[in-house]
Short mmCIF file of C-alpha atoms in Angstrom, two decimals:
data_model
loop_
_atom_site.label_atom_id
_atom_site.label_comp_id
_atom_site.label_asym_id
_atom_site.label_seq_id
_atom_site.Cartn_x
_atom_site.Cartn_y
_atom_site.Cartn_z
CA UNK A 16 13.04 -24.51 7.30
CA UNK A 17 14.78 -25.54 10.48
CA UNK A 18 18.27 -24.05 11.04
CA UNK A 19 21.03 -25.64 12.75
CA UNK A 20 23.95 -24.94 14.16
CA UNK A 21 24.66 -22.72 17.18
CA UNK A 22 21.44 -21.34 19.59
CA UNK A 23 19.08 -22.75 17.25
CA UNK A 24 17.67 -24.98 20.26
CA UNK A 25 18.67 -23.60 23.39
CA UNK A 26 16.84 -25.08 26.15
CA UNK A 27 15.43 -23.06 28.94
CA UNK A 28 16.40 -25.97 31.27
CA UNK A 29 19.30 -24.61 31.85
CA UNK A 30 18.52 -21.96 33.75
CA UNK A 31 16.71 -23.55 36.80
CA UNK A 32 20.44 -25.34 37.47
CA UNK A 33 22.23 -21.74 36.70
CA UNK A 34 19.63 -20.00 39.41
CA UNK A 35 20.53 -22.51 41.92
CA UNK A 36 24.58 -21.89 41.44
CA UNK A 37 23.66 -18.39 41.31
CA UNK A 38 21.81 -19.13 44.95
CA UNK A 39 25.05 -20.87 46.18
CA UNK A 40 27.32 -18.41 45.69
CA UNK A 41 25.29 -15.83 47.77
CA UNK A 42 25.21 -18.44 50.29
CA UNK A 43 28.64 -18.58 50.65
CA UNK A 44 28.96 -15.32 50.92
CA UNK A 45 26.34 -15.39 53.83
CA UNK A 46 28.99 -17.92 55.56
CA UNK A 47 31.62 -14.81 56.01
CA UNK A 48 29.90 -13.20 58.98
CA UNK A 49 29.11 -16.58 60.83
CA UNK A 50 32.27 -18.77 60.14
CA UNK A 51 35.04 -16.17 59.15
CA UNK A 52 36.30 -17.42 56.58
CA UNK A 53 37.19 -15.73 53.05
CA UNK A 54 34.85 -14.06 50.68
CA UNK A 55 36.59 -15.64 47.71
CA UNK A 56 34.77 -18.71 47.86
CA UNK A 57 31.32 -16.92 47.30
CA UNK A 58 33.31 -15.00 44.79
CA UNK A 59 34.38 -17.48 42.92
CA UNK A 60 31.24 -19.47 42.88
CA UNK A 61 29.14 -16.25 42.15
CA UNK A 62 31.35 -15.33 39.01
CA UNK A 63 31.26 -18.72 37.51
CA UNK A 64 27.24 -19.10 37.70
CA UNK A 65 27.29 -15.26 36.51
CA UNK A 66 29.62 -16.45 33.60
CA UNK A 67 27.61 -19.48 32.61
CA UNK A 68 24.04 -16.93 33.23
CA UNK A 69 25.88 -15.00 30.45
CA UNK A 70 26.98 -17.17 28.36
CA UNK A 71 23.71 -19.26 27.94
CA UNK A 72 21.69 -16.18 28.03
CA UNK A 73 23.08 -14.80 25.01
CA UNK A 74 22.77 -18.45 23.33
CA UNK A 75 18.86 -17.76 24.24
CA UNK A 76 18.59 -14.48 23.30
CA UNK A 77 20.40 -15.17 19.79
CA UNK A 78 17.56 -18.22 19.21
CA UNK A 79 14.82 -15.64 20.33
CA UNK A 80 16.35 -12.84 17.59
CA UNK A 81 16.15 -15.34 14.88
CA UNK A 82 12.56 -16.04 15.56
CA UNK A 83 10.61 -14.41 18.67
CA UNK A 84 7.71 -16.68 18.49
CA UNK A 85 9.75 -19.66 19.99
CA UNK A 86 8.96 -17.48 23.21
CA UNK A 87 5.52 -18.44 23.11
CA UNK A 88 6.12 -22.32 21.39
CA UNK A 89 7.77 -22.55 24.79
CA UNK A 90 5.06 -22.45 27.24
CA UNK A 91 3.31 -26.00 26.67
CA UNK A 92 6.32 -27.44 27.63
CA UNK A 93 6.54 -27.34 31.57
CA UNK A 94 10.32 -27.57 31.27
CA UNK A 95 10.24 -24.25 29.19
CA UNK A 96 7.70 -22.36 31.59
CA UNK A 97 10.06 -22.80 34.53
CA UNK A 98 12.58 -21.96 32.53
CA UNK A 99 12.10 -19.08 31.17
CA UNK A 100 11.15 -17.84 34.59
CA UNK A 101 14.51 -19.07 36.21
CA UNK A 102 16.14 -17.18 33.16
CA UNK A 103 14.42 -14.07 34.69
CA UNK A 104 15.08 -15.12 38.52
CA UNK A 105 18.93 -15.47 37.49
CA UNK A 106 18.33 -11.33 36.79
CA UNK A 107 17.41 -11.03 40.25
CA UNK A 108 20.12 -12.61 42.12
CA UNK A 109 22.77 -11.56 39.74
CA UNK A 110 21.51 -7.89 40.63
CA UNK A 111 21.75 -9.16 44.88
CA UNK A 112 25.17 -10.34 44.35
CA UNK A 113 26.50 -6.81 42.56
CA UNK A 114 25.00 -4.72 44.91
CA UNK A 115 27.77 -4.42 47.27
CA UNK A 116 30.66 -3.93 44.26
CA UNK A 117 28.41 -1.87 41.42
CA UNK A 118 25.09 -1.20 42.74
CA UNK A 119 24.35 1.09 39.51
CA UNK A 120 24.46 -2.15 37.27
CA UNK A 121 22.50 -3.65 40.09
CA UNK A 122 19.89 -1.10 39.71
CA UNK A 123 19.87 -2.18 36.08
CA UNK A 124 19.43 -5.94 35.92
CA UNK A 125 17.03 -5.31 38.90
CA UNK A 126 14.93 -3.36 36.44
CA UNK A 127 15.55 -5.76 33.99
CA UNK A 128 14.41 -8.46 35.65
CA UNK A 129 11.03 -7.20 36.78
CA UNK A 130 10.46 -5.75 33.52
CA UNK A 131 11.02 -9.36 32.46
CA UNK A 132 9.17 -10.83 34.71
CA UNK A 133 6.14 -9.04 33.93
CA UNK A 134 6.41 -9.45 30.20
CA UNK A 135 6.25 -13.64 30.86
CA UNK A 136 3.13 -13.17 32.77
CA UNK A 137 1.62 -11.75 29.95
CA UNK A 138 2.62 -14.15 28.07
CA UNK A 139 1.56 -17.20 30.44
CA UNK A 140 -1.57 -15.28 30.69
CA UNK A 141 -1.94 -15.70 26.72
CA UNK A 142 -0.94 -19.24 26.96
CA UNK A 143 -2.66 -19.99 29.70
CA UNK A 144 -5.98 -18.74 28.25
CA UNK A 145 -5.97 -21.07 25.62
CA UNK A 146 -3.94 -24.43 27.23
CA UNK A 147 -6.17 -28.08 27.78
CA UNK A 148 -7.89 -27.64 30.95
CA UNK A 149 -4.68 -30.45 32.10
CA UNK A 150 -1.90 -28.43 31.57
CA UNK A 151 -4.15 -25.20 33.55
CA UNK A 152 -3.44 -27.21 36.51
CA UNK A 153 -1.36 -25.34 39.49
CA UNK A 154 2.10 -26.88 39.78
CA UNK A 155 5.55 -25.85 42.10
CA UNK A 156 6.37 -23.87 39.17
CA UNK A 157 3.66 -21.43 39.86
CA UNK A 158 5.99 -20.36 42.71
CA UNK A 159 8.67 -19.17 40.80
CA UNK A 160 5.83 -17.67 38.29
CA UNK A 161 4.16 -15.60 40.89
CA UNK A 162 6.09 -15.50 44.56
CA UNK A 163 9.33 -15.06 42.37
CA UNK A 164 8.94 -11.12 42.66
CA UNK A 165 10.16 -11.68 46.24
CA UNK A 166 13.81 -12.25 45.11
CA UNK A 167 13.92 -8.40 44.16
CA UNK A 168 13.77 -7.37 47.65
CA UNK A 169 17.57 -9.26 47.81
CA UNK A 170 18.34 -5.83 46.22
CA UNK A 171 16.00 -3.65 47.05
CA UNK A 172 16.67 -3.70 50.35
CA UNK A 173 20.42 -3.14 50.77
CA UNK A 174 20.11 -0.47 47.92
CA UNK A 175 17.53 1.60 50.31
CA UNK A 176 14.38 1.12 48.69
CA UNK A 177 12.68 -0.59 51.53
CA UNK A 178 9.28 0.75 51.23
CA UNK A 179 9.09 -1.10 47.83
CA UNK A 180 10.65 -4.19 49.09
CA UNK A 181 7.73 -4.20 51.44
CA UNK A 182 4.73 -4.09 48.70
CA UNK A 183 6.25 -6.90 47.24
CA UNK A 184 6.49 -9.11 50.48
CA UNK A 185 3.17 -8.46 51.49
CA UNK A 186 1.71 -9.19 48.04
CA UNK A 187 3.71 -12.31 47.44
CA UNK A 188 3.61 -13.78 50.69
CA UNK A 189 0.09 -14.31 50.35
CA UNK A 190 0.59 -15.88 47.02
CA UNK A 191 2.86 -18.39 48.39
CA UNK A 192 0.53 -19.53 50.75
CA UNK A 193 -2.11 -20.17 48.60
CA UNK A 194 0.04 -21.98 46.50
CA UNK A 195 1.16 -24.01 49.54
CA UNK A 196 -2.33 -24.77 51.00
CA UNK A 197 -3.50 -25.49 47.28
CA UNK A 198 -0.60 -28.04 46.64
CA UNK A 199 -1.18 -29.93 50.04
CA UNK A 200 -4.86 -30.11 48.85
CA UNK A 201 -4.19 -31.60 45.37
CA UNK A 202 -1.37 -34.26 46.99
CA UNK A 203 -4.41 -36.02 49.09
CA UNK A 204 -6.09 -36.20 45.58
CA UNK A 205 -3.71 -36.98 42.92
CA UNK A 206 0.07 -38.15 43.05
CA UNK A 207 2.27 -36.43 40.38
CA UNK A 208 4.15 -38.23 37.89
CA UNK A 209 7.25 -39.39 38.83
CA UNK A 210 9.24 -37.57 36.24
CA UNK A 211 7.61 -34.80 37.82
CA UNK A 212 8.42 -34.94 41.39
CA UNK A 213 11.97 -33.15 41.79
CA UNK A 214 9.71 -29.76 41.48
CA UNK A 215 8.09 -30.48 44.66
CA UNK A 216 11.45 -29.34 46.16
CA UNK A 217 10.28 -25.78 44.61
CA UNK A 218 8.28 -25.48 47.81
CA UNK A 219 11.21 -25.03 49.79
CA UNK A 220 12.51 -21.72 48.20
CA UNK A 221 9.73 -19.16 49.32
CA UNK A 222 10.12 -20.68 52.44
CA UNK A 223 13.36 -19.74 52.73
CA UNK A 224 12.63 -16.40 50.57
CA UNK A 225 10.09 -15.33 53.02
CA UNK A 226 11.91 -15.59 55.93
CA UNK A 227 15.25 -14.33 54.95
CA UNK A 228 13.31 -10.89 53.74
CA UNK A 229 11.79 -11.24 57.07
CA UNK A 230 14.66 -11.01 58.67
CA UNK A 231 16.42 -8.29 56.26
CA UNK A 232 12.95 -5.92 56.87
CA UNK A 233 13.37 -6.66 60.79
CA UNK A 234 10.78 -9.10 61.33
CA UNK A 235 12.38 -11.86 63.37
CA UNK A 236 9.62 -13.75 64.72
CA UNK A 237 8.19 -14.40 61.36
CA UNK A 238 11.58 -15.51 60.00
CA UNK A 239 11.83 -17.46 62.83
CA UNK A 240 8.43 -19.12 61.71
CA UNK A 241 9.51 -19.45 58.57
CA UNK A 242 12.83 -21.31 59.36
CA UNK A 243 10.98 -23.67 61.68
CA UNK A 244 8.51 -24.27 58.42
CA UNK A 245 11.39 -25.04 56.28
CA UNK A 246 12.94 -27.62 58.24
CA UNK A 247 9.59 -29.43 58.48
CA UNK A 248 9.70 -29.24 54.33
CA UNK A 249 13.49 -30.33 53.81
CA UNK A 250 12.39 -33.03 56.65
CA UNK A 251 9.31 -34.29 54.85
CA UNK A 252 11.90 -33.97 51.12
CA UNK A 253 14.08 -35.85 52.67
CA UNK A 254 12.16 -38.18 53.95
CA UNK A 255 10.82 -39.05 50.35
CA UNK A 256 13.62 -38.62 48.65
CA UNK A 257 13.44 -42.01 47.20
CA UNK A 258 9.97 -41.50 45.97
CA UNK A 259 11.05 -38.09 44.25
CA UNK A 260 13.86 -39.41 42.52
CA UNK A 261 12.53 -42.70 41.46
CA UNK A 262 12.60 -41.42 37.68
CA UNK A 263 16.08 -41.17 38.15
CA UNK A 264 18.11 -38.05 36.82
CA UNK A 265 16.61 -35.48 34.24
CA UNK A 266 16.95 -31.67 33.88
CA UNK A 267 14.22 -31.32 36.41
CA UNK A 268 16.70 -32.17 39.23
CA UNK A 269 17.46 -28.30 38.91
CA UNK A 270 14.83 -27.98 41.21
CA UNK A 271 16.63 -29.11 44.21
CA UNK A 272 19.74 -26.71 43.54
CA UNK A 273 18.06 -23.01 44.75
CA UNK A 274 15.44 -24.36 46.89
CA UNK A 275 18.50 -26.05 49.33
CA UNK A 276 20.97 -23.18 49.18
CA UNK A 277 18.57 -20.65 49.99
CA UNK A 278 17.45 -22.35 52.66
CA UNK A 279 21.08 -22.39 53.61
CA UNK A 280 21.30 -18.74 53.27
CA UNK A 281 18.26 -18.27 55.76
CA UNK A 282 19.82 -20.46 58.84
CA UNK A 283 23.12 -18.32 58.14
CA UNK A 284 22.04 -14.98 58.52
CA UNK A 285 20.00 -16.37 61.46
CA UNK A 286 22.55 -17.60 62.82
CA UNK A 287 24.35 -14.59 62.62
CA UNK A 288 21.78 -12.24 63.64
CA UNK A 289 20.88 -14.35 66.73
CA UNK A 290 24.40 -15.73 67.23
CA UNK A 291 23.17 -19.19 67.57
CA UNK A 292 25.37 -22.21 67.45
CA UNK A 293 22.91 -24.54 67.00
CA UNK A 294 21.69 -22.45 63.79
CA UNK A 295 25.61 -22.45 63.00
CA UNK A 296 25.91 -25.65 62.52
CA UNK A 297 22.91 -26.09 60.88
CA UNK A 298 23.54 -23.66 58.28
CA UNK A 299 26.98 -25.09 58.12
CA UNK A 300 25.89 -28.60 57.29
CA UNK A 301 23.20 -27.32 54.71
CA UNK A 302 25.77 -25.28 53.02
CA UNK A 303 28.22 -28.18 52.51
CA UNK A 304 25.13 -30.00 51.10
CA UNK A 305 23.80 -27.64 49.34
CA UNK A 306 27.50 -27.16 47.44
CA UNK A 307 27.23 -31.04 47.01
CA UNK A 308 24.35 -30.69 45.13
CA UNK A 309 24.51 -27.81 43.62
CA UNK A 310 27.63 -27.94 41.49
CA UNK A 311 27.21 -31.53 40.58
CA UNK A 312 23.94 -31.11 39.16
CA UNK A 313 24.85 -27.83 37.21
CA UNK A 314 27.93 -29.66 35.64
CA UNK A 315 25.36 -32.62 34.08
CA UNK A 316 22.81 -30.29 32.91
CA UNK A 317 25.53 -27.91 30.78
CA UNK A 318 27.22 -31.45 29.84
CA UNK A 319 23.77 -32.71 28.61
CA UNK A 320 23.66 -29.34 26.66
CA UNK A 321 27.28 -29.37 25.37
CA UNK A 322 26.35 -32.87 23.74
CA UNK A 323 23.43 -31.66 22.03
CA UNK A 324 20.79 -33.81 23.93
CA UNK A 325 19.29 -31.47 26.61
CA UNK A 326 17.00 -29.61 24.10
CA UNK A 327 15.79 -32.61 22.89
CA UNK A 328 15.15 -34.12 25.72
CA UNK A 329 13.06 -31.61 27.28
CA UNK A 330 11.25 -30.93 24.08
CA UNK A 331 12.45 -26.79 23.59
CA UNK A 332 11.44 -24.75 21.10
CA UNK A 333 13.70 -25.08 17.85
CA UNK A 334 14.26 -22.16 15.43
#
């Protein structure tokens, strides 16, 4: 019998949108060093995304304690996948954003997170086993599946534990890559359904991933590469922005929050490191749209779920 009531569907939808005002606030705080201005901003945007992470991962958890297996009725549902990956991402920037105030609780979500992480690639490697050879198919999602372990090193790093952050750039990076190359390849062959198009902005975020961890483990030129890569993505979003949002809104749309503002984050601490006013303003513009995006999106998504509708509409696992 189905309950109802509180938590008895809570979507993992919500996280992608969380992740991305999670990914704003560091942003913001990246802004301090290049335009001066006050940390509070960050501050303030960081604790309210950490406030709704909380809040909405205890609704999860609750619906998971009443029946675990809803974990696993998850995974056909694309919506769910990326989810419950952003759920664990969210672990991983919420660590990055403590470590300057409480790195001990950093340390703990950190370990969290990865512990999390690899407990939902066992289970993707369950479902994945036994899915219709059409839902096998690699997607954007995969990047947040697999290259997601480079969000980690946002910690790792500043808390000293560099030769770790390493391993995991050098394994992911080539992951992402492959995932790139692979996704150009199926685009000449097949073009995705236009309900599914907002995740092609997914392909932005390692991007930026890779080269601000580039830059954090003192590898310029390749972050420098990997800036110069990025803008040719945003360009080419951009440029088919109509196409990608021809379905019109959905939950999916969380996909452009945390792609753009970390991608914001990246031309910042460029433009600090190489105190560049052309990368100034750019980061300055891409923050301002990046907050226009950002918070507007996140406010529909938790409206849709305040009224009830989001779990329907993106099919989640009931209890």
């Amino acid at each position: 019998m189905q309950r109802t009531g509180f938590a008895t569907q809570t979507p993992p939808a919500l996280f992608p949108s969380i992740f991305g005002g999670l990914g704003l606030g560091l942003a913001w705080h990246r802004a301090v060093d290049v335009f001066g201005i006050s940390r509070g901003v960050g501050d303030m945007l960081f604790g309210m995304a950490v406030a709704l992470f909380a809040f909405s991962l205890f609704a999860y958890v609750v619906k998971v304690a009443r029946r675990p297996g809803v974990l696993m009725d998850e995974m056909p549902v694309l919506p769910g996948r990326a989810g419950m990956t952003a759920l664990i991402l969210c672990f991983y920037l919420t660590s990055a954003g403590l470590v300057p105030i409480a790195p001990r609780i950093a340390i703990l979500l950190l370990s969290v997170g990865l512990v999390g992480h690899f407990g939902f690639l066992v289970l993707f490697a369950i479902w994945w086993r036994g899915a219709p050879a059409e839902a096998r198919g690699l997607n954007p999602s995969w990047h947040l599946h697999f290259v997601g372990f480079i969000l980690a090193d946002l910690s790792l790093i500043p808390l000293g534990f560099q030769g770790l952050a390493l391993i995991i750039f050098w394994i992911t990076l080539p992951i992402a890559v492959a995932i790139w190359a692979l996704s150009a390849w199926q685009l000449t062959r097949n073009v995705p359904p236009a309900p599914l198009r907002p995740m092609l902005a997914i392909h932005l975020a390692p991007v930026s991933l890779m080269g601000t961890n580039a830059l954090l483990l003192g590898y310029l030129p390749l972050a420098l590469v990997f800036v110069g890569f990025g803008w040719l993505v945003l360009v080419g979003l951009l440029i088919c922005t109509r196409w990608i949002t021809t379905a019109g809104f959905s939950p999916l749309w969380g996909a452009f929050t945390f792609p753009l503002a970390a991608f914001a984050s990246l031309n910042l601490l460029l433009a600090a490191a190489l105190q560049s006013g052309g990368l100034r303003v750019a980061g300055g513009v891409l923050l301002v749209a990046a907050t226009l995006v950002v918070v507007p999106i996140l406010a529909k998504v938790m409206q849709a779920w305040a009224k009830g509708g989001l779990g329907v509409k993106t099919n989640a696992a009931r209890v």
